[in-house]
CSV table of C-alpha atoms in Angstrom, one decimal:
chain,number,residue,atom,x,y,z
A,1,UNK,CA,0.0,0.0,0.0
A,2,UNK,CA,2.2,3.1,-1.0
A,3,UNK,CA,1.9,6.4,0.6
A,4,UNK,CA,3.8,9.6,0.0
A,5,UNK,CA,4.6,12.6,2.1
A,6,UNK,CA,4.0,15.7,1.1
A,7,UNK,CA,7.2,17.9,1.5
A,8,UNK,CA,5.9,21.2,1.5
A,9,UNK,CA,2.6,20.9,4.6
A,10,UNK,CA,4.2,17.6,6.2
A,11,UNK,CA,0.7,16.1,5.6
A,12,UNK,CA,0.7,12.2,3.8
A,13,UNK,CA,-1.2,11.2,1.3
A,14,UNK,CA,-2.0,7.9,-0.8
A,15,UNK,CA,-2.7,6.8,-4.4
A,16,UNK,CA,-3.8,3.9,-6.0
A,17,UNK,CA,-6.0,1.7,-8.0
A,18,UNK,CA,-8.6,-0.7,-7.2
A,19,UNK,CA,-11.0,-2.3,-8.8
A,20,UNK,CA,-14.6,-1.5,-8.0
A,21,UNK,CA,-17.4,-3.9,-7.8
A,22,UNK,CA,-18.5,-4.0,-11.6
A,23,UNK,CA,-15.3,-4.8,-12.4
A,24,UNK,CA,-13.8,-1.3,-13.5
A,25,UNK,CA,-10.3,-0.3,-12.8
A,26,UNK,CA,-10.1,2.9,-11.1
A,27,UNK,CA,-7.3,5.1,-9.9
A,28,UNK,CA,-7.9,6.8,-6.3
A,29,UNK,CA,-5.8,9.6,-4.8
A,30,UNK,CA,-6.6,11.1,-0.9
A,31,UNK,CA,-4.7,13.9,0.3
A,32,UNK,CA,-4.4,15.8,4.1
A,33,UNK,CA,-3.8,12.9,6.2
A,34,UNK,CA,-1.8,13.7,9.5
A,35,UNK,CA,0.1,10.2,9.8
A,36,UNK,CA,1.5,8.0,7.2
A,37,UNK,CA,-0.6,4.9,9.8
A,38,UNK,CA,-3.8,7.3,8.4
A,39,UNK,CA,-3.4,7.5,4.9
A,40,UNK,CA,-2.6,3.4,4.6
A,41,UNK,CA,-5.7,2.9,6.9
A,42,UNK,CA,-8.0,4.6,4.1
A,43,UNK,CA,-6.5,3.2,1.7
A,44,UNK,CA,-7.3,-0.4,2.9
A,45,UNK,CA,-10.5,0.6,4.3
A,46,UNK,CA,-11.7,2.1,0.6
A,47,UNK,CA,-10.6,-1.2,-1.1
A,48,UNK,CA,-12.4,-3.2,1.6
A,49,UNK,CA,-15.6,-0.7,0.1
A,50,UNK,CA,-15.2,-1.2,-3.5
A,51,UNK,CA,-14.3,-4.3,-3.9
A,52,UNK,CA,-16.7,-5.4,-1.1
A,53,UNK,CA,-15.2,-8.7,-0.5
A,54,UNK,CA,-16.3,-11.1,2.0
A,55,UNK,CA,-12.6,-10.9,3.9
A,56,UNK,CA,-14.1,-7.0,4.6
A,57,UNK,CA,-14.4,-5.9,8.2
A,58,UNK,CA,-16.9,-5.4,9.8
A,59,UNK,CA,-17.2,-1.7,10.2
A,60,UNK,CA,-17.0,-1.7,6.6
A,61,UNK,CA,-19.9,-4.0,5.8
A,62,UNK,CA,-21.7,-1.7,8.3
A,63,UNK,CA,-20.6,1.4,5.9
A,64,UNK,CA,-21.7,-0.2,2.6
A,65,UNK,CA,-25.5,-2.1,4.6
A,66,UNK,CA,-26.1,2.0,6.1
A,67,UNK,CA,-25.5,3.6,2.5
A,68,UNK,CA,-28.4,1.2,1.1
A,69,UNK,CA,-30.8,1.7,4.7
A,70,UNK,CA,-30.3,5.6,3.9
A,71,UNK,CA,-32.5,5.1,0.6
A,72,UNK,CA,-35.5,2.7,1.7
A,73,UNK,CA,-35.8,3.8,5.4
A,74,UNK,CA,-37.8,6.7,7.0
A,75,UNK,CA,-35.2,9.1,8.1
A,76,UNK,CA,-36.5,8.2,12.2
A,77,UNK,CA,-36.2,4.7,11.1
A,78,UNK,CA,-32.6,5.4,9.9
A,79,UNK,CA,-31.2,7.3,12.6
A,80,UNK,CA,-32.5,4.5,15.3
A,81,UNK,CA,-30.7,2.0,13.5
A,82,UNK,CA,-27.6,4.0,13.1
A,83,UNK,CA,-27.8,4.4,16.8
A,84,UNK,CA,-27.9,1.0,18.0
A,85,UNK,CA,-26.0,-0.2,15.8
A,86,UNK,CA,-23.1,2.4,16.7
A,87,UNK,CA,-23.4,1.4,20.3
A,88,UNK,CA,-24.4,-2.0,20.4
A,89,UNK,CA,-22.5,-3.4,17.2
A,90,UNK,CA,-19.3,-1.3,16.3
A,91,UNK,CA,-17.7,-1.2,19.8
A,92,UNK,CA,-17.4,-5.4,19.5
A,93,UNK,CA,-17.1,-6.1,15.7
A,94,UNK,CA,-16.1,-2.8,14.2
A,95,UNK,CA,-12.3,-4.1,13.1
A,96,UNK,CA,-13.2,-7.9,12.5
A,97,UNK,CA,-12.9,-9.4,8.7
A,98,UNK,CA,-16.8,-10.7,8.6
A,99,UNK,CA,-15.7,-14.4,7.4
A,100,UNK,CA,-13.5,-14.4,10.5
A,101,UNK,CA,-16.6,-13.8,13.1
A,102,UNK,CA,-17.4,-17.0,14.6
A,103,UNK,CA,-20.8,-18.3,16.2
A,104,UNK,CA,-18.8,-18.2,19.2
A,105,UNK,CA,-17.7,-14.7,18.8
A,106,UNK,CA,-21.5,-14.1,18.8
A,107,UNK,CA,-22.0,-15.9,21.8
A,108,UNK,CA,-19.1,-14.0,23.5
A,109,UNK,CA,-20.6,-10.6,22.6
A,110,UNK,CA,-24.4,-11.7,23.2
A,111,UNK,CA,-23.5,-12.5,26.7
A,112,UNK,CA,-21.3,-8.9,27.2
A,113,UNK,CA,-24.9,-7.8,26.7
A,114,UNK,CA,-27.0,-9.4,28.9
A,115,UNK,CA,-24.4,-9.0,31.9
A,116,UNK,CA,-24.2,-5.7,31.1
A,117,UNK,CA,-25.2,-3.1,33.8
A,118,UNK,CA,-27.8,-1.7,31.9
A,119,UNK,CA,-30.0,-4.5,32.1
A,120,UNK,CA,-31.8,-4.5,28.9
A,121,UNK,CA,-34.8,-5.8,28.5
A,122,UNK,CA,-35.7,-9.2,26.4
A,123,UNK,CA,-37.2,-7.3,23.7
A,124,UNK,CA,-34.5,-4.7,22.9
A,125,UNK,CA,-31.8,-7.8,23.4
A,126,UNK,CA,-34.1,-9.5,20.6
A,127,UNK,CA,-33.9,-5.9,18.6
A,128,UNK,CA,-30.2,-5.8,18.9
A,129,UNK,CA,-29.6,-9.5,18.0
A,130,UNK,CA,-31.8,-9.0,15.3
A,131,UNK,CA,-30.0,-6.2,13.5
A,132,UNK,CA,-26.6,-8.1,13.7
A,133,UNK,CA,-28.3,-11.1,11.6
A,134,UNK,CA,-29.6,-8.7,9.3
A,135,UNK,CA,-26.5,-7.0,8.7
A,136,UNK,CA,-25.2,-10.2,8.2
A,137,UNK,CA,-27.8,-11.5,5.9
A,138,UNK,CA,-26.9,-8.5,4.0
A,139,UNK,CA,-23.7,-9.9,3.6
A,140,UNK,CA,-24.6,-13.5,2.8
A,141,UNK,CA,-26.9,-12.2,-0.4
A,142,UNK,CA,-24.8,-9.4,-1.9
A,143,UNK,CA,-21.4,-10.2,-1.1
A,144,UNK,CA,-20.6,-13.4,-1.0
A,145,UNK,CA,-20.1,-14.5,2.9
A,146,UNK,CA,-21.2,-18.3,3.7
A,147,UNK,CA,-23.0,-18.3,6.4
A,148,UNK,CA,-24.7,-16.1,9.1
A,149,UNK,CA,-22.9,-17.1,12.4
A,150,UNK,CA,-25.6,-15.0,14.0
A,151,UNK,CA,-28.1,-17.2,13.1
A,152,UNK,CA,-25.8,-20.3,13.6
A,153,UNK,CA,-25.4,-19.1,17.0
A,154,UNK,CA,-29.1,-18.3,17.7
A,155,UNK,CA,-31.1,-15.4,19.2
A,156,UNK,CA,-31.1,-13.8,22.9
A,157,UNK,CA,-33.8,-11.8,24.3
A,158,UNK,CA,-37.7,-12.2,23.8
A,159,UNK,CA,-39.6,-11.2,21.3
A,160,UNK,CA,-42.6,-10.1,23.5
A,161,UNK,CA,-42.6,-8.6,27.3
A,162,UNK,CA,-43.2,-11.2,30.0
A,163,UNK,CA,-46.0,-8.6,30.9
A,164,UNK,CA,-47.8,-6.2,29.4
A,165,UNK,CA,-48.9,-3.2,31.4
A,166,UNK,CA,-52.6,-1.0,30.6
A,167,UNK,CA,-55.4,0.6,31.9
A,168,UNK,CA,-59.0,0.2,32.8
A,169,UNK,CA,-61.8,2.0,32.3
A,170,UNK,CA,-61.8,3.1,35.5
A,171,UNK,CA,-57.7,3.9,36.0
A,172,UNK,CA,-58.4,6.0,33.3
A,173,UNK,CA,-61.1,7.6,34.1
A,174,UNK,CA,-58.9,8.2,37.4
A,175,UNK,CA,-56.0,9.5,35.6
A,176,UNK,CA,-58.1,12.4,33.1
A,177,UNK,CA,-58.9,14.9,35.6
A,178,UNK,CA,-55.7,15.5,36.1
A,179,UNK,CA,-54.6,16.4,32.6
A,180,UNK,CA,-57.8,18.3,31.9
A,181,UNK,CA,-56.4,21.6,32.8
A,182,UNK,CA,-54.5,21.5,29.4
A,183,UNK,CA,-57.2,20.9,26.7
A,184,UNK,CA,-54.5,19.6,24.2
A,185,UNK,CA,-53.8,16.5,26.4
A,186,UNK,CA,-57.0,15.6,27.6
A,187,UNK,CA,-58.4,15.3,24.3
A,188,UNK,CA,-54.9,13.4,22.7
A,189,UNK,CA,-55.4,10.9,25.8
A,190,UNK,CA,-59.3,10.3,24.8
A,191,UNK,CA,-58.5,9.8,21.3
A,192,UNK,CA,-55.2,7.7,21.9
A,193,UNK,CA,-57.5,5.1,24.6
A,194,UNK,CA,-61.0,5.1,22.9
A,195,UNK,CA,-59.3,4.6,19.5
A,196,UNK,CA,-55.9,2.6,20.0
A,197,UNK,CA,-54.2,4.7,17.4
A,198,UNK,CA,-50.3,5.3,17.4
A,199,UNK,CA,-49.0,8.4,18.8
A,200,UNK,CA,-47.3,9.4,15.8
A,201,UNK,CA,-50.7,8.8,14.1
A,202,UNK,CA,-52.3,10.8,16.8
A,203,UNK,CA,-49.9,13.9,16.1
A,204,UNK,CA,-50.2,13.7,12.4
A,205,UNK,CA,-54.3,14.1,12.7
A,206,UNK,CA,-56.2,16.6,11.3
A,207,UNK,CA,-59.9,17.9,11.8
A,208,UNK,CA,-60.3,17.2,8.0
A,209,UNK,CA,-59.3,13.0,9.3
A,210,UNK,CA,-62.9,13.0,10.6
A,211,UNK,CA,-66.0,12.6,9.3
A,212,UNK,CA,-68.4,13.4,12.0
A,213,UNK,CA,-71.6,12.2,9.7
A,214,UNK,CA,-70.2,9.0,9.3
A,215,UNK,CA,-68.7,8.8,12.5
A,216,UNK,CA,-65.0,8.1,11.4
A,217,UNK,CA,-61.7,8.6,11.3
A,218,UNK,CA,-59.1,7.9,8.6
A,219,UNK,CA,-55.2,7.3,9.5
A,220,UNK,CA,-53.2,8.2,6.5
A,221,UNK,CA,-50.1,9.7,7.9
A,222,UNK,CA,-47.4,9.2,10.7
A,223,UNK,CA,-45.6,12.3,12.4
A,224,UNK,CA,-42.0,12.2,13.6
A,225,UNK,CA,-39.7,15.0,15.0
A,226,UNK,CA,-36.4,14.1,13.1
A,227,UNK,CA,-33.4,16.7,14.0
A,228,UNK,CA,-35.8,19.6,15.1
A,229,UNK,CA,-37.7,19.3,12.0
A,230,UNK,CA,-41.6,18.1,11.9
A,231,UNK,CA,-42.2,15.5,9.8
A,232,UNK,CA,-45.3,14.3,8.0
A,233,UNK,CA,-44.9,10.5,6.8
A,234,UNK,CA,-46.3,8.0,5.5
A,235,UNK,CA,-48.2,5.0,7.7
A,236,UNK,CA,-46.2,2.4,9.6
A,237,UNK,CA,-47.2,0.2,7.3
A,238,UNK,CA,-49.7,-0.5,4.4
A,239,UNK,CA,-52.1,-1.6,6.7
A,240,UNK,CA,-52.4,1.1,8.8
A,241,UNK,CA,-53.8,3.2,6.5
A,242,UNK,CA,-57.0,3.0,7.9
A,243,UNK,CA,-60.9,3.7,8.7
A,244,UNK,CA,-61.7,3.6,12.4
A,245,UNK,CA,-65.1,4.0,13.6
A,246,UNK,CA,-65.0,6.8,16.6
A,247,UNK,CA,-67.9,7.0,19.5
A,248,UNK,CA,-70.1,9.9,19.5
A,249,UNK,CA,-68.8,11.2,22.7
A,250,UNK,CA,-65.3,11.3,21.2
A,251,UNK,CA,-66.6,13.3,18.2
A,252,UNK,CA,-68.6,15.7,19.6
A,253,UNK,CA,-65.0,16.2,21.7
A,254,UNK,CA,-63.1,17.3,19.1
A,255,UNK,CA,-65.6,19.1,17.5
A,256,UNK,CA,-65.6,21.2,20.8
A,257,UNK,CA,-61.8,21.3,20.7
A,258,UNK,CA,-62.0,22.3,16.7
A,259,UNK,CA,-63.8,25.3,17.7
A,260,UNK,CA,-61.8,26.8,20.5
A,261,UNK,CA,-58.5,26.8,18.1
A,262,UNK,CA,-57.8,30.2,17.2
A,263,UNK,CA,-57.1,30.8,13.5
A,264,UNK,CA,-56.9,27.1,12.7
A,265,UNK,CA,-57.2,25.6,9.2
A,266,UNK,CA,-58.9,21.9,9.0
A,267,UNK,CA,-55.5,21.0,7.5
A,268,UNK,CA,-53.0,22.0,10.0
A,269,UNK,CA,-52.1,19.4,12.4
A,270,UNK,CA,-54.9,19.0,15.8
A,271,UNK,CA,-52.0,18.4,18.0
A,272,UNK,CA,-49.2,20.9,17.5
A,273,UNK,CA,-47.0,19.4,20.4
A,274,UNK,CA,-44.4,16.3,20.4
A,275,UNK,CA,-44.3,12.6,21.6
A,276,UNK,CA,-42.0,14.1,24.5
A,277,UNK,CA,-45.1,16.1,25.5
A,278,UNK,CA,-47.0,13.1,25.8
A,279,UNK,CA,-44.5,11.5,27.7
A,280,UNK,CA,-44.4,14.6,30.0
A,281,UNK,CA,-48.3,15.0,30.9
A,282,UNK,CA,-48.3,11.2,31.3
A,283,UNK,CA,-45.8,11.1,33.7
A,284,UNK,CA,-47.6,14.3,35.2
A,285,UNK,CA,-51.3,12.8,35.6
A,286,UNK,CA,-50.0,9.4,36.9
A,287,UNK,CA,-48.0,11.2,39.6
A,288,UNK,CA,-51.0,13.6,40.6
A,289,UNK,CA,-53.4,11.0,40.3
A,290,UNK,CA,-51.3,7.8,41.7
A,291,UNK,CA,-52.5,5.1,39.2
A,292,UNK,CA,-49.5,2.9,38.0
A,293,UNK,CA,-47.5,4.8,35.3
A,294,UNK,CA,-47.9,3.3,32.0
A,295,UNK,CA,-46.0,4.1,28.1
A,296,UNK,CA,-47.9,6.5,25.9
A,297,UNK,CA,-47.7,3.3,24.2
A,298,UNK,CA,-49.6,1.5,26.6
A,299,UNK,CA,-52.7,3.3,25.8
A,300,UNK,CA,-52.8,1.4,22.7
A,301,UNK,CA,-52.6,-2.1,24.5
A,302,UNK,CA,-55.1,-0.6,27.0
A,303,UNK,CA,-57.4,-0.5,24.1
A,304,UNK,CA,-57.2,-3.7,22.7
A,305,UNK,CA,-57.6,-5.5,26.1
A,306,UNK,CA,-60.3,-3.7,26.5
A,307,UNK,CA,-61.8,-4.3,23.3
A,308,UNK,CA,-60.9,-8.2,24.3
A,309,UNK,CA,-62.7,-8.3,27.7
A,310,UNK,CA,-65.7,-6.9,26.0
A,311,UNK,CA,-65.4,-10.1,23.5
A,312,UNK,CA,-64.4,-8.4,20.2
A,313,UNK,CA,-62.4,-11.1,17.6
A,314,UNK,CA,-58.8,-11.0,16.9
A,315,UNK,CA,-59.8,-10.1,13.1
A,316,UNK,CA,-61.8,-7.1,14.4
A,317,UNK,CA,-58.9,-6.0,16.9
A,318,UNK,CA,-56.6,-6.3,14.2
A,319,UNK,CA,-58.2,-4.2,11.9
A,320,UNK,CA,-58.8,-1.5,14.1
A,321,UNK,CA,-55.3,-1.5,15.4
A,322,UNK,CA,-53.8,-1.4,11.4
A,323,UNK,CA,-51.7,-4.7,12.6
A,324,UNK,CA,-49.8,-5.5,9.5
A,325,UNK,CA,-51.6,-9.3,10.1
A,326,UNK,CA,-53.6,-11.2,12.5
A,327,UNK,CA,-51.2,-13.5,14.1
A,328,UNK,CA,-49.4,-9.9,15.2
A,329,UNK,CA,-52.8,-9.3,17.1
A,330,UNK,CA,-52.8,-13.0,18.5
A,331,UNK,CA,-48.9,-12.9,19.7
A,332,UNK,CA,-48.9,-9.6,21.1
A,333,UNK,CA,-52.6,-10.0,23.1
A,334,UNK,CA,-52.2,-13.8,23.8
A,335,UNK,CA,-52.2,-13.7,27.5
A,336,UNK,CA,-55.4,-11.7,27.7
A,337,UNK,CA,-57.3,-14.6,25.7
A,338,UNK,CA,-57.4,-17.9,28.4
A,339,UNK,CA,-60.0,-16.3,30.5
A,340,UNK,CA,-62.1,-16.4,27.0
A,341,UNK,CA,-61.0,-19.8,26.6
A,342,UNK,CA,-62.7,-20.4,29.8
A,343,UNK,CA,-65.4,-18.3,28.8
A,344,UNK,CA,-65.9,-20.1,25.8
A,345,UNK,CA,-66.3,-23.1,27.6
A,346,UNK,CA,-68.0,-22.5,30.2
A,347,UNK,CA,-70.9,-21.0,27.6
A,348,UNK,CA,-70.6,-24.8,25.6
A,349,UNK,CA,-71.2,-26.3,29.4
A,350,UNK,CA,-74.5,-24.1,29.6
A,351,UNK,CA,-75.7,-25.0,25.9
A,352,UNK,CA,-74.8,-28.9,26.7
A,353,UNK,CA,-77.7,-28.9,29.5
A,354,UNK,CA,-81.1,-30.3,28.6
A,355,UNK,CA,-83.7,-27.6,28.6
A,356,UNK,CA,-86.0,-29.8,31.3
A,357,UNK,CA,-85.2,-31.9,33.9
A,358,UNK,CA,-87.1,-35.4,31.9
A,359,UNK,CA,-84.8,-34.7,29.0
C-alpha cells in the first residue's frame, strides 16, 4: 500500500488503484492525512468498500449495509438504526474481517450484553440481535459471505414482554382529571384510549381526518420529529392506513376542541406538540393521580384489552389497530385470551344442559 509525504505541509497522502465492484479499474488519490498509519488505513478501508469482499471488516460491511438503509428507510427509522448499531454493534465487531466472526464470537458478545449493567430488556436484546443477523444477511446475499454465524449461534432476548402493562376504564377515568387543565392533552389521551391509534398517528391528525356524519376517522399519515424538523410520513405500514369507527362522545369532543382553536385551518395538524409532551403529561397525571405509570404506548394495549374483555375477535382488533396481520394481534394480546377460553367453555357447558329436567 504506498503512501507519499508531502514535502511542503508535512501532511501524507495515498494513491492507488482498485478495482470496483463491476469490475472497473479505477485510480484513487486522498490527500491531508496527518500520519502515514492514516493514509494506509483509508486506503485499505476504501478497497475493503469497493471491492466489497467477504474478507471486509466489519465496520466496513456496516458502511456499505447503512448507505443502502439511507435510501429505503424513513429518516427516524434510519437514525434509530444507526444508533444501535453504533453502540451495540461497532464497539465489538467494528475491526473484524466478517468471514473471521465465529458463532462463538457471537456468543461471546451476546453474553457482554445481557451482563451488562444496563440490564436491557428481552425485547430490545431481541432488537439488537436481530440487527446483527440482518447485517449479516446482508452480507450473505450481496457479497458473497457463507453463512450467518448470528443465526448459527441463535437469538437472545424475547420477542414479546413477560408482561404487558394497561389501563382500565376506571384507572383512566382516574388519571383524566388530572390532565384536563390543558385541553391539548386531555383530548390526545381520549383519542389515543377510545381509539388505539399510534401516537405518531395521533400527532399527524387533522380535523379534515374525521368525518363526523359518518362517525369516522381515517389514518393516512405518521408524524415524527427528526433533527428539530416536523415530519409528515407515510403509515407504519400499508395496513395502517385505515378507517376507524369513533364514539359519538369522542366526536362531539373534538368538534368542541376544533372550535376553540384560534385561527386554525382543517389541514394544520390537531395536536401541534411532540411525543416528549405526551410522555411529560403522562408522567404528570399518573404522579398527581397515583394510578401505576404506564407508556404513551400502553394506551394502545389498554385499548385492545379492553376491546378483548368486551369479547371483540382478533380479526376485528386487528383491523382496528392497522396490525400488518392477525397473528401480530394473537402474539402480542395472547395472554389476555385464556380467560375467554374459559369463557368459551363455560358457555358450551351451559348449551350442553337439557332444557328440562325429563330430558
Amino acid at each position: 500500500m504506498p503512501t507519499y509525504k508531502n514535502e511542503a505541509t508535512g501532511s501524507w497522502y495515498c494513491a492507488f488503484y482498485y478495482t470496483d465492484w463491476l469490475g472497473n479499474r479505477k485510480k484513487k488519490k486522498k490527500e491531508g492525512f496527518k500520519t502515514q498509519r492514516e493514509a494506509k488505513t483509508f486506503e485499505r478501508q476504501f478497497i475493503e468498500k469497493a471491492e466489497a469482499s467477504p474478507d471486509m471488516s466489519f465496520g466496513t460491511l456496516v458502511s456499505i449495509y447503512m448507505e443502502d438503509c439511507k435510501t429505503r428507510l424513513k429518516p427516524t427509522t434510519y437514525s434509530g438504526k444507526e444508533c444501535l448499531i453504533n453502540t451495540k454493534l461497532l464497539p465489538f465487531f467494528e475491526e473484524m474481517p466478517i468471514n473471521k466472526i465465529e458463532p462463538a464470537t457471537i456468543r461471546k458478545w451476546q453474553n457482554t450484553l445481557m451482563e451488562d449493567e444496563s440490564d436491557y430488556s428481552q425485547t430490545y436484546l431481541k432488537t439488537i440481535h436481530n440487527q446483527i443477523s440482518a447485517i449479516f444477511n446482508f452480507a450473505s446475499k450481496y457479497y458473497k459471505l457463507q453463512t450467518n454465524p448470528a443465526r448459527v449461534c441463535g437469538s437472545m432476548g424475547k420477542k414479546n414482554a413477560e408482561s404487558m402493562l394497561f389501563w382500565t376504564v376506571e384507572e383512566f377515568r382516574k388519571f383524566l382529571p388530572f390532565v384536563s387543565d390543558k385541553p391539548v392533552s386531555k383530548l390526545a389521551f381520549e383519542i389515543l384510549f377510545w381509539t388505539g391509534i399510534r401516537s405518531g398517528e395521533l400527532l399527524a391528525l387533522t380535523l379534515n381526518d374525521f368525518d363526523f356524519d359518518a362517525k369516522t376517522l381515517s389514518i393516512t399519515k405518521n408524524y415524527a420529529r427528526h433533527e428539530g424538523e416536523d415530519l409528515i410520513m407515510e403509515p407504519k405500514t400499508p395496513k395502517s392506513r385505515r378507517l376507524i369507527a369513533v364514539p359519538t362522545f369522542l366526536c362531539a369532543l373534538v368538534q368542541k376542541y376544533a372550535e376553540q382553536l384560534y385561527d386554525y385551518e382543517p389541514n394544520e395538524r390537531l395536536f401541534p406538540v411532540t411525543k416528549s409532551y405526551l410522555h411529560s403529561e403522562m408522567t404528570r397525571g399518573t404522579k398527581k393521580s397515583g394510578i401505576k405509570r404506564i407508556r404513551v404506548h400502553d394506551l394502545r394495549h389498554s385499548h385492545a384489552s379492553m376491546l378483548i374483555e368486551e369479547g371483540f375477535s382478533a380479526l376485528l382488533i386487528s383491523e382496528r389497530l392497522g396490525h400488518e396481520c392477525i397473528e401480530t394481534t394473537l402474539q402480542t394480546y395472547s395472554h389476555l385470551y385464556p380467560n375467554k377460553q374459559i369463557e368459551v367453555a363455560n358457555r358450551l357447558e351451559q348449551m350442553n344442559k337439557p332444557d328440562s329436567p325429563n330430558e
